[in-house]
Amino acid sequence: MIISENFEELASLVESDEKVVFFFTADWCPDCQFIYPALPEIEERFPEMTFVRVDRDDFIDLAQTWSILGIPSFVVTQKGKELGRLVNKLKKSKEEIISFLEKCR
C-alpha cells in the first residue's frame, strides 16, 4: 500500500492507467483500525489494483472535494474517472470491501 505524501502524487495516481483504490482513513478512527489487519489480504486478492492510503486529516480539502463525509471510505479511479465509491460513516467488513472492489474490476 502506498501512503500518500502530497497532492501531486495523488493527482498523478488519479490519472493512472491502473485502477487505484484510495483508502481514506485516520489513525484516530476506530472503524479504520478495525479494517487495517484485513488490508494485506484484500490487496493480495486484487493485484491489478494499486492501493493508496490517504489520511483524511492531512488531505481535508481533497476529502471535502470528493465528498468523503465518513471514514473509512474507498474511492476507485482509473484514467481520471471514478469507477466506484464506498463512502459512508459506517464500519466496513472485509467482505463488504471485497464485494465493492469486485464490482470495480
XYZ file of C-alpha atoms in Angstrom:
105
model
C 0.000 0.000 0.000
C 1.233 3.440 -0.904
C 0.930 6.029 1.847
C 0.157 9.322 0.175
C 2.555 12.159 0.925
C 1.387 15.065 -1.244
C -1.250 16.371 -3.654
C 0.970 15.958 -6.708
C 1.359 12.252 -6.026
C -2.391 11.858 -5.528
C -3.131 13.749 -8.743
C -0.799 11.524 -10.747
C -2.390 8.420 -9.237
C -5.884 9.608 -10.158
C -4.728 9.918 -13.779
C -3.026 6.495 -13.750
C -3.898 3.879 -16.368
C -4.156 1.396 -13.492
C -7.133 1.105 -11.194
C -6.316 2.945 -7.981
C -8.119 2.374 -4.690
C -7.959 5.437 -2.451
C -8.489 4.383 1.178
C -9.463 7.425 3.237
C -8.616 6.885 6.867
C -7.292 8.487 10.050
C -5.238 6.978 12.851
C -7.757 8.109 15.482
C -10.660 6.310 13.707
C -11.639 3.054 15.494
C -13.502 1.707 12.442
C -10.360 2.290 10.363
C -8.261 0.452 12.957
C -10.744 -2.433 12.699
C -10.094 -2.886 8.968
C -6.290 -2.376 8.951
C -5.482 -6.060 9.691
C -7.566 -7.229 6.697
C -5.982 -4.860 4.166
C -2.995 -7.063 3.188
C -5.358 -9.909 2.320
C -7.657 -7.568 0.385
C -4.698 -6.120 -1.544
C -3.441 -9.610 -2.362
C -6.856 -10.516 -3.760
C -6.790 -7.538 -6.159
C -3.226 -7.453 -7.542
C -4.337 -5.431 -10.566
C -5.260 -2.510 -8.309
C -2.959 -0.013 -6.613
C -3.970 0.764 -3.031
C -3.288 4.216 -1.628
C -3.808 5.193 1.984
C -4.957 8.808 2.311
C -5.028 10.363 5.765
C -8.241 12.335 5.697
C -6.885 14.864 8.203
C -3.789 15.554 6.060
C -5.909 15.963 2.920
C -9.078 17.530 4.328
C -9.594 19.750 1.252
C -9.442 16.737 -1.053
C -11.797 14.799 1.232
C -14.281 17.667 1.069
C -13.929 17.989 -2.722
C -14.565 14.255 -3.111
C -17.429 14.338 -0.560
C -15.709 11.950 1.824
C -18.086 12.520 4.720
C -17.138 9.495 6.776
C -14.216 7.155 7.216
C -13.097 4.559 6.443
C -14.067 5.188 2.826
C -12.880 3.885 -0.522
C -12.853 5.516 -3.973
C -11.643 3.678 -7.081
C -10.364 5.646 -10.090
C -8.766 4.913 -13.435
C -7.575 7.364 -16.102
C -9.081 10.296 -14.197
C -12.541 8.750 -13.867
C -14.251 7.485 -10.748
C -15.236 3.834 -11.120
C -16.867 3.396 -7.737
C -17.114 4.587 -4.174
C -17.840 3.046 -0.809
C -18.240 6.231 1.168
C -20.166 6.466 4.413
C -19.508 6.684 8.125
C -20.344 3.040 8.828
C -17.914 0.356 9.944
C -16.978 -1.801 6.969
C -16.276 -5.514 6.988
C -13.630 -7.252 4.914
C -16.415 -8.986 2.967
C -18.157 -5.682 2.214
C -14.926 -4.146 0.896
C -14.161 -7.210 -1.235
C -17.691 -7.166 -2.689
C -17.332 -3.472 -3.533
C -13.929 -3.993 -5.191
C -15.256 -6.943 -7.217
C -17.817 -4.566 -8.753
C -14.998 -2.182 -9.729
C -12.929 -4.812 -11.532
